[in-house]
Coordinates of C-alpha atoms in Angstrom, one line a residue:
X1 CA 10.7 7.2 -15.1
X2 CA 9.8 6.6 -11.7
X3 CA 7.5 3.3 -11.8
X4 CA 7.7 0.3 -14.1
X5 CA 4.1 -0.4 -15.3
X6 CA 2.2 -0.5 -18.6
X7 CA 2.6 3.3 -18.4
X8 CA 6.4 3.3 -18.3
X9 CA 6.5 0.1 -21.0
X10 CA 4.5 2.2 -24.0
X11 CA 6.7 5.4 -22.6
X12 CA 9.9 3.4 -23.7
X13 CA 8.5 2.4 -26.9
X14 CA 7.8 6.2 -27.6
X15 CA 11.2 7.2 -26.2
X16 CA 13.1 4.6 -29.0
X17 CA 11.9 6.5 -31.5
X18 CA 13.1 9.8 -30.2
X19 CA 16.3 8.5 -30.3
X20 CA 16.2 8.5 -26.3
X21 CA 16.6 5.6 -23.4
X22 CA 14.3 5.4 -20.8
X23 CA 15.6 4.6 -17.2
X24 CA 12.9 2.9 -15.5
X25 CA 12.7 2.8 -11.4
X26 CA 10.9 -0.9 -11.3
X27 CA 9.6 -2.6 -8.3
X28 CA 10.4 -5.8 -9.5
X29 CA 12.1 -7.7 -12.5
X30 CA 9.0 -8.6 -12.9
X31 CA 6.9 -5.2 -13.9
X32 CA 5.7 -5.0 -17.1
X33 CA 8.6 -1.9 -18.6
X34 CA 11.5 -3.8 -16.6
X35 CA 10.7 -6.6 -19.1
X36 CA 11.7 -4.4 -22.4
X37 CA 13.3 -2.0 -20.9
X38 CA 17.6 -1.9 -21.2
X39 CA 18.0 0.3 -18.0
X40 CA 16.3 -1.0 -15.2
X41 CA 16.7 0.0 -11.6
X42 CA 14.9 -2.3 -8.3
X43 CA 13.8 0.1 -6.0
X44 CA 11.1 1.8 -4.0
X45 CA 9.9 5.0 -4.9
X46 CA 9.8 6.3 -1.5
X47 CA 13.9 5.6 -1.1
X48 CA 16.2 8.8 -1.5
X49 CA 18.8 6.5 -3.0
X50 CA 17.2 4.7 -5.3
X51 CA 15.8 8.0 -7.0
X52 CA 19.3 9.4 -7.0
X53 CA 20.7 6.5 -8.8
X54 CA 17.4 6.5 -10.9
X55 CA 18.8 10.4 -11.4
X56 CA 22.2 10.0 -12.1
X57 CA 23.2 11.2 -15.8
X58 CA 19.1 11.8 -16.8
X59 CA 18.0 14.7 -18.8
X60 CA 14.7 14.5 -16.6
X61 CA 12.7 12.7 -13.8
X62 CA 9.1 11.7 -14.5
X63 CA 6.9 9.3 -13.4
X64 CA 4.3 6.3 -14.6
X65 CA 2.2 6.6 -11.0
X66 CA 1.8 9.3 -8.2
X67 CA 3.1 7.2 -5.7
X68 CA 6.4 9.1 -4.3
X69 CA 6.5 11.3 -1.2
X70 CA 6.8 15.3 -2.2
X71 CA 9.3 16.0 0.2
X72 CA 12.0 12.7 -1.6
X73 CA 11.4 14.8 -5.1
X74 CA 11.6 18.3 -2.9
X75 CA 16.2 16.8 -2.1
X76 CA 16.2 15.9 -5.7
X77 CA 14.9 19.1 -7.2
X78 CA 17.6 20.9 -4.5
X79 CA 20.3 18.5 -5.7
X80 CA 20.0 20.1 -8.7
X81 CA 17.2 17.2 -10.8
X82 CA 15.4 18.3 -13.3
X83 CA 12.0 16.3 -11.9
X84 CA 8.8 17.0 -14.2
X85 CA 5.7 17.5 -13.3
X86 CA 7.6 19.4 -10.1
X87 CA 6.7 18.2 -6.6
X88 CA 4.1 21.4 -6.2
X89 CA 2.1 20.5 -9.1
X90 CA 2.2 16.6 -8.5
X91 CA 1.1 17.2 -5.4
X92 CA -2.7 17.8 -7.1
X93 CA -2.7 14.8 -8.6
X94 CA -1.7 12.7 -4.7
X95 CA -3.8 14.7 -2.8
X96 CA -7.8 15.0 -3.4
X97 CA -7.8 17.6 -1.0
X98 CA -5.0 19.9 -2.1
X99 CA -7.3 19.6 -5.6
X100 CA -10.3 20.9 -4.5
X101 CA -9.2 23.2 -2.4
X102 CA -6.7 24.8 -5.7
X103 CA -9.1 24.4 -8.3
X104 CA -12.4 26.3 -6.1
X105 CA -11.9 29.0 -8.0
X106 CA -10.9 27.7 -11.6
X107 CA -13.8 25.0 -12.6
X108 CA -17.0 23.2 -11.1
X109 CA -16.7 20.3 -8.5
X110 CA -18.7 18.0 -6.2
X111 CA -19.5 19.6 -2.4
X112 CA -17.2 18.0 -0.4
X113 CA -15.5 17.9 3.2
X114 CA -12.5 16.4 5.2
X115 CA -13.3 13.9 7.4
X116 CA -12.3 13.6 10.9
X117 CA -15.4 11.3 12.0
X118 CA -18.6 9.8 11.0
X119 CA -20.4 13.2 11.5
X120 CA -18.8 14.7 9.0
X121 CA -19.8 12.8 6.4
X122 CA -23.5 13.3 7.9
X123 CA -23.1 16.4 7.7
X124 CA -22.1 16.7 4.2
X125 CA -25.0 15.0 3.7
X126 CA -27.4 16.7 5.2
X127 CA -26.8 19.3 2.9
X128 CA -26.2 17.1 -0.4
X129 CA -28.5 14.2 0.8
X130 CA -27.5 10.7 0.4
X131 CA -25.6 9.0 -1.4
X132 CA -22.1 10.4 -0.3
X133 CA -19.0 9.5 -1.7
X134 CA -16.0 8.6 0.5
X135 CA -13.1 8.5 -0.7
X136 CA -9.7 7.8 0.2
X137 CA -7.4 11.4 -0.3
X138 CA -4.5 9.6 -0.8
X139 CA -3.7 6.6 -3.5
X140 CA -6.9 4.8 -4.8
X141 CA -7.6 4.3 -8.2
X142 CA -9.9 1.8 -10.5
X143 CA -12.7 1.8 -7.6
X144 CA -9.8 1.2 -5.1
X145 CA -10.5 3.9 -1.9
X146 CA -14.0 5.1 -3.1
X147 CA -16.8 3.7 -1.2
X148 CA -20.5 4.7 -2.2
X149 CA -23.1 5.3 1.2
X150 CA -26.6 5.0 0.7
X151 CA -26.7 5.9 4.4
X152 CA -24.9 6.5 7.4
X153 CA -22.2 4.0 8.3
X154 CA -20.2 5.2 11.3
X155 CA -18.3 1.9 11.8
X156 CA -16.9 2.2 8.4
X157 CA -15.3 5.7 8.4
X158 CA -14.1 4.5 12.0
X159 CA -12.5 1.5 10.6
X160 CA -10.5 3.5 8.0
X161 CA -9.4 6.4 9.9
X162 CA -8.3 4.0 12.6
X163 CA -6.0 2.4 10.0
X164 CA -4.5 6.2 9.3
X165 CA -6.4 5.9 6.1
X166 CA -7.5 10.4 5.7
X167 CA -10.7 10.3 4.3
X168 CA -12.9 12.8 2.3
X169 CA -16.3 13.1 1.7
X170 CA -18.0 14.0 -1.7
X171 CA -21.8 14.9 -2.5
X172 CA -22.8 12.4 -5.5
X173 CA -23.1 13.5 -8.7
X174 CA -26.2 12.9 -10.8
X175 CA -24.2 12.8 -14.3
X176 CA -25.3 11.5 -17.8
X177 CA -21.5 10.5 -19.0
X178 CA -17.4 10.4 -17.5
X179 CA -15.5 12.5 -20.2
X180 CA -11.9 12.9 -20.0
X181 CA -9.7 15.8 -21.8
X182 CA -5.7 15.2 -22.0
X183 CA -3.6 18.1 -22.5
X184 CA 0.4 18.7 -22.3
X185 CA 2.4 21.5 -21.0
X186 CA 6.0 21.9 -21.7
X187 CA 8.7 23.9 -19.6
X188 CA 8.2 26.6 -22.3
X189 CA 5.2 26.9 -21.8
X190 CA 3.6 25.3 -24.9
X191 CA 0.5 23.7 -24.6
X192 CA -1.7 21.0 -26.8
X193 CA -4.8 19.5 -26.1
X194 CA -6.3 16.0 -27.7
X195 CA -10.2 15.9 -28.4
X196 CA -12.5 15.2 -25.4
X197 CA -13.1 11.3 -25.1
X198 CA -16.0 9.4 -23.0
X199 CA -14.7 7.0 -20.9
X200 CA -17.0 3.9 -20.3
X201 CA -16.9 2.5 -16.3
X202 CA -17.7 -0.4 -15.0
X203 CA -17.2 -1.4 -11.5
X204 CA -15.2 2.1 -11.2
X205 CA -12.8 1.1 -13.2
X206 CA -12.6 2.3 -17.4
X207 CA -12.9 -0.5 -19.6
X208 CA -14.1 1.6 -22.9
X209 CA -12.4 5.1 -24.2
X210 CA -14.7 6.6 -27.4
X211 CA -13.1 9.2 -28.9
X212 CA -14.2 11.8 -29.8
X213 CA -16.9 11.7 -27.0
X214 CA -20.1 10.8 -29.4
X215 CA -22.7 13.8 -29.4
X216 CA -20.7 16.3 -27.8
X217 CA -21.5 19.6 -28.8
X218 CA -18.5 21.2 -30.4
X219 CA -18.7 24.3 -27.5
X220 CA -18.8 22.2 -24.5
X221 CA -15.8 19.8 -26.2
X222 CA -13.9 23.2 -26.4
X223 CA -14.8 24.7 -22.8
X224 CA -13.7 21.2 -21.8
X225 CA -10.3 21.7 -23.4
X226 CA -9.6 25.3 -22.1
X227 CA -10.6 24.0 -18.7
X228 CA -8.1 21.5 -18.8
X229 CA -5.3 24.2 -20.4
X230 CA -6.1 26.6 -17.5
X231 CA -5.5 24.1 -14.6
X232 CA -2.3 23.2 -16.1
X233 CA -1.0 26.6 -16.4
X234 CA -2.4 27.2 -12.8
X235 CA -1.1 24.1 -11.4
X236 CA 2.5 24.7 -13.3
X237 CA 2.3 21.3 -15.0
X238 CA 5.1 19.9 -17.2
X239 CA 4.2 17.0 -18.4
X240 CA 0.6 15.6 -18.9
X241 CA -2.5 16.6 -17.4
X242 CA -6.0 14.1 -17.5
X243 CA -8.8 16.0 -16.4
X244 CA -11.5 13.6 -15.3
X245 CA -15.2 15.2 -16.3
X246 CA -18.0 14.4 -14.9
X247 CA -20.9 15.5 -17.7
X248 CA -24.1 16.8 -15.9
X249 CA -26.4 18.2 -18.6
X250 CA -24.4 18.2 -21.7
X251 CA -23.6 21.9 -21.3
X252 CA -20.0 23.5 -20.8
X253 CA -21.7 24.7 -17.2
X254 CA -22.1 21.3 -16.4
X255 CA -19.0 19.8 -16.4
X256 CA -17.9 19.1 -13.1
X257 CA -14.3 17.9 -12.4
X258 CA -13.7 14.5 -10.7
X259 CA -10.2 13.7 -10.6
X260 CA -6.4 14.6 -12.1
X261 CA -3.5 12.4 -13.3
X262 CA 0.2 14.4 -14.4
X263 CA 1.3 11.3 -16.7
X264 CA -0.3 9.3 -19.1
X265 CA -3.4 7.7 -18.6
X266 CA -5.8 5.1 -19.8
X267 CA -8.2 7.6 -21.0
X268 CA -5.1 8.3 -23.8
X269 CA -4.2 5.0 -24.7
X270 CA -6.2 5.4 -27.8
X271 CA -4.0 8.1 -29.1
X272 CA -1.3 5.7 -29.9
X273 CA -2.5 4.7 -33.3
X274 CA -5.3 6.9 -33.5
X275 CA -3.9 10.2 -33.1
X276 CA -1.0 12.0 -35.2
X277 CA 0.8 12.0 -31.4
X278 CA 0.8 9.4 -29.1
X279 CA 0.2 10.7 -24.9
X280 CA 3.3 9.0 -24.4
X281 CA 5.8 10.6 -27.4
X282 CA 4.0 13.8 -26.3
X283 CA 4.8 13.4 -22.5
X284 CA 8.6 12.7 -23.5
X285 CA 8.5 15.8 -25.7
X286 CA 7.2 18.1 -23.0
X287 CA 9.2 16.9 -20.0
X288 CA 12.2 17.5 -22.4
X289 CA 10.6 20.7 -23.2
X290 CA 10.8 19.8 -27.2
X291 CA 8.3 21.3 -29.5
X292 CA 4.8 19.5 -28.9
X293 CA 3.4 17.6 -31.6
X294 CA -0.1 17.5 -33.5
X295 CA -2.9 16.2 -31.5
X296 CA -5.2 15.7 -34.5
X297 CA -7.2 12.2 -34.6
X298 CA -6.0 10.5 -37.2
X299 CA -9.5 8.3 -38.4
X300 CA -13.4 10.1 -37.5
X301 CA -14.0 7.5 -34.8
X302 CA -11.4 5.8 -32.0
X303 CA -12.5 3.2 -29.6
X304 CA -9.8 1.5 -27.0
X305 CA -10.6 -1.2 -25.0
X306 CA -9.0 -2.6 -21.9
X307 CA -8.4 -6.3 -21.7
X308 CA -9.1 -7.0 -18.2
X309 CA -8.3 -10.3 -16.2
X310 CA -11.2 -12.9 -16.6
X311 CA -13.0 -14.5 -14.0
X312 CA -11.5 -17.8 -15.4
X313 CA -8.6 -18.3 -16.9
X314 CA -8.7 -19.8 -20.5
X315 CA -5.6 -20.7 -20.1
X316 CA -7.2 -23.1 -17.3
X317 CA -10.4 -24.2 -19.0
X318 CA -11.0 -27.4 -19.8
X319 CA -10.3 -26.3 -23.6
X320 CA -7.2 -24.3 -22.3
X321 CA -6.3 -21.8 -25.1
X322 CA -3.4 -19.5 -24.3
X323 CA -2.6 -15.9 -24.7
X324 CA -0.7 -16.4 -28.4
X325 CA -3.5 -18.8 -29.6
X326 CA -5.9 -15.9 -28.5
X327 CA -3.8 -13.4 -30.8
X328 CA -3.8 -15.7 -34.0
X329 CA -8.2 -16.3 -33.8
X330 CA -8.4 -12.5 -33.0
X331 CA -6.0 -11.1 -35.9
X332 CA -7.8 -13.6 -38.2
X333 CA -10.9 -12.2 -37.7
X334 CA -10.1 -8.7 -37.3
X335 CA -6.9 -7.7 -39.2
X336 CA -7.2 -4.0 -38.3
X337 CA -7.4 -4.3 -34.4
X338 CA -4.3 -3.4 -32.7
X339 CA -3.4 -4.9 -29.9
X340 CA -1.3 -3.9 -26.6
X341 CA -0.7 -6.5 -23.9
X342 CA 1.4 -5.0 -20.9
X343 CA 3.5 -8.2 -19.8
X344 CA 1.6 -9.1 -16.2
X345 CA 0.1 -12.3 -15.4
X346 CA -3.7 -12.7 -16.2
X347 CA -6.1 -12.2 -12.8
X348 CA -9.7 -11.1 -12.5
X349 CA -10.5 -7.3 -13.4
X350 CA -6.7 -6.9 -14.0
X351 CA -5.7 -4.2 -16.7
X352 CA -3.4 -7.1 -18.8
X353 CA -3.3 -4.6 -22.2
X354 CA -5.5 -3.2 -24.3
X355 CA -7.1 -3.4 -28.1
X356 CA -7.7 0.0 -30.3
X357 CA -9.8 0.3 -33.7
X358 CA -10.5 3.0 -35.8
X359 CA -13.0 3.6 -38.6
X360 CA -16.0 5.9 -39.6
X361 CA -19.2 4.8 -37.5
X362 CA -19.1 4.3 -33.8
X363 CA -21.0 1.3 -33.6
X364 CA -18.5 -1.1 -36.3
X365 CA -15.9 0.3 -34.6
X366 CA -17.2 -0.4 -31.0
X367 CA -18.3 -3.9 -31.9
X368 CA -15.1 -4.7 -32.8
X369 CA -12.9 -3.2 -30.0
X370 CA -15.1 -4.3 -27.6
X371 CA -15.8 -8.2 -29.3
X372 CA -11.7 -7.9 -29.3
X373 CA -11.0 -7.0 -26.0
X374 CA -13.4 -9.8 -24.3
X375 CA -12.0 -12.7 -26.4
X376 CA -8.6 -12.0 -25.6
X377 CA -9.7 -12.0 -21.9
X378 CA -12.4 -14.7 -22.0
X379 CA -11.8 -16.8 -25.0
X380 CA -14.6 -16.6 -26.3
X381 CA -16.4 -14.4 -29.1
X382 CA -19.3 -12.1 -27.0
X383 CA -21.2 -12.4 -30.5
X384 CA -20.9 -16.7 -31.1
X385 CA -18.8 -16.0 -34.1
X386 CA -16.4 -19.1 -34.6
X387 CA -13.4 -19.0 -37.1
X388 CA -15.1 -22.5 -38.3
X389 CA -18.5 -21.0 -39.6
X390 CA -18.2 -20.2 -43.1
X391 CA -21.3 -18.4 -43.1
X392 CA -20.3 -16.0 -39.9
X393 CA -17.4 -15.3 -41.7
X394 CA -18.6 -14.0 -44.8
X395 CA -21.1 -12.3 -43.4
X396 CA -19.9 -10.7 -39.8
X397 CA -17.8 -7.3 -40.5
X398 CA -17.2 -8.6 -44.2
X399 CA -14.7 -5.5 -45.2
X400 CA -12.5 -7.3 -42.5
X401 CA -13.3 -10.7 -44.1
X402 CA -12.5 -9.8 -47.5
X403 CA -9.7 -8.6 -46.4
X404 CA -8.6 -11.5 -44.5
X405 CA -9.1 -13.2 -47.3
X406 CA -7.0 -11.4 -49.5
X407 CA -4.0 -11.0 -48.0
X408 CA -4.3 -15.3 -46.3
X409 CA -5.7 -17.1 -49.7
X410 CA -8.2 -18.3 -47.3

């Protein structure tokens, strides 16, 4: 797997149970897979050599990010690599361009343009009116290479093409809800698709993943899902496909596509313990082109929330309160939440691991993924709950707190 990340780090967890090792192409000793991972390669993804040696005795070459130049992948394929997705289909998922321009023909998207100056996002404009998204058509992600413009701002298109930064413009999209569909494509041809989630933004980057996406009616979740099936066949996938929704009107014509990812994303994290296959066993399985497994959700309601970096670190607080004393409080409350922390040093609005919970209502099982997720950034409970109240604990989530106290004594 080229890339060492979060991604690659629950892709080797999957690949132990297959039976299979996972080579990881790391950037540093320091990246959260090269951590756990046996086989670890330092390396740039943009070096010929390093990918052969990353190569050398694999089954298959996949990857955790986007980030490696088309025509590096095009000498491995013709030294004979098995590399999946294939450089023609990743190529949707680096370029925002090559996307739209593919998929005008296959599903609904924003009005957008190239842009060589500051009149062509005008111009976009004057026929979309403002605001205008511009965005970055290569790299980006989590808000990174999107800027919103209430108005025309010449200086700042100059700025970034001046840089060599190529630019696109996009109308912007009055939407109700993000949704995201996740399906996987094998070299056989086999496809699966997981249920249509909503992903929660903030700041344009996901902090919340609901799954299934609450009040979605059952046609549009399906014309959601065959959309995603028919870009993959179109765009030759192997591997996994995230197709980025925006939802207009609630209606399958609505559904406008944003962006695409070929390997797992956050929007699947939740599938881990809440579906009968995992985005990252399934990714292994199809890039090996094995039989694809069940997608069925494995409890009525999934909620997966990141952990992001806090603006102060408790670790640094006058009560300082680390990462493992964060764990114990938050397993002693909630027994059921499962946690996933990625290995990388805690800094604001960084993606540091995520929590998942599962149950029958939305909002219990919201409360708790999202009260979970900001303690173990913050250190502190959203909700004032304190592991010292007697009363909070016997009366906040109490099938958790008779639990607790069943299986501690306490």
């Amino acid at each position: 797997m080229v890339g060492g990340g979060q991604l690659a780090r629950m892709s080797h967890q999957a690949a132990i149970a297959l039976g299979q090792s996972l080579r990881v192409l790391a950037a540093s000793p320091g990246d959260p897979a090269a951590l756990v991972c046996a086989d670890v390669l330092i390396g740039n993804p943009d070096d010929l050599d390093a990918l052969r040696g990353l190569a050398r005795g694999a089954e298959v070459v996949t990857f955790d990010h986007e980030g490696v130049p088309g025509e590096v992948l095009r000498m491995l394929v013709a030294d004979g690599i098995a590399v999946r997705p294939a450089p023609d289909a990743l190529l949707h998922a680096q370029d925002k361009l090559v996307m739209r321009r593919a998929l005008g023909g296959v599903a609904r998207m924003p009005d957008y343009v190239e842009v060589a100056d500051a009149a062509d996002v005008e111009g976009l404009a004057g026929r979309t009116g403002w605001p205008v998204v511009l965005k970055a058509v290569r790299g980006g992600y989590d808000g990174r290479g999107v800027w919103m413009l209430d108005g025309p701002d010449p200086g700042l298109v100059a700025q970034l093409l001046s840089t060599g930064t190529p630019l696109m413009a996009e109308q912007a999209v009055t939407m109700r809800r993000e949704l995201a569909v996740q399906v996987a494509r094998s070299p056989y041809g086999q496809a699966a698709a997981w249920p249509v989630v909503e992903t929660v933004q903030r700041d344009g980057q996901c902090v919340e993943v609901l799954a299934p996406a609450p009040d979605l009616d059952p046609a549009t979740a399906a014309a959601a899902q065959q959309l995603a099936l028919r870009i993959a066949a179109q765009l030759d996938v192997t591997g996994l496909l995230a197709v980025e929704l925006f939802d207009t009107d609630g209606t399958a014509e609505g559904l406008v596509v944003n962006e695409l990812a070929m390997r797992p994303h956050n929007s699947g994290h939740w599938t881990i313990e809440g579906a009968r296959t995992s985005q990252f066993e399934q990714h292994l399985r199809a890039v090996l082109d094995y039989p694809l497994g069940a997608t069925e959700p494995t409890a009525p309601v999934v909620v997966m929330a990141n952990v992001l970096g806090a603006r102060k670190d408790p670790g640094q607080s006058p009560v300082a309160m680390s990462v493992d004393e964060r764990l114990h409080h938050l397993f002693a409350r909630f027994p059921d939440v499962k946690v996933h922390l990625y290995g990388k040093a805690e800094r604001p609005a960084r993606k540091v691991g995520h929590v998942t919970a599962l149950g029958d209502r939305l909002d219990e099982v919201r409360a708790r993924a999202v009260l979970a997720a900001e303690w173990l950034s913050t250190g502190v409970w959203a909700d004032g709950w304190s592991p010292y109240d007697a009363d909070a604990r016997a009366t906040r989530f109490p099938p958790f707190a008779s639990t607790r106290g069943a299986v501690s004594g306490v």
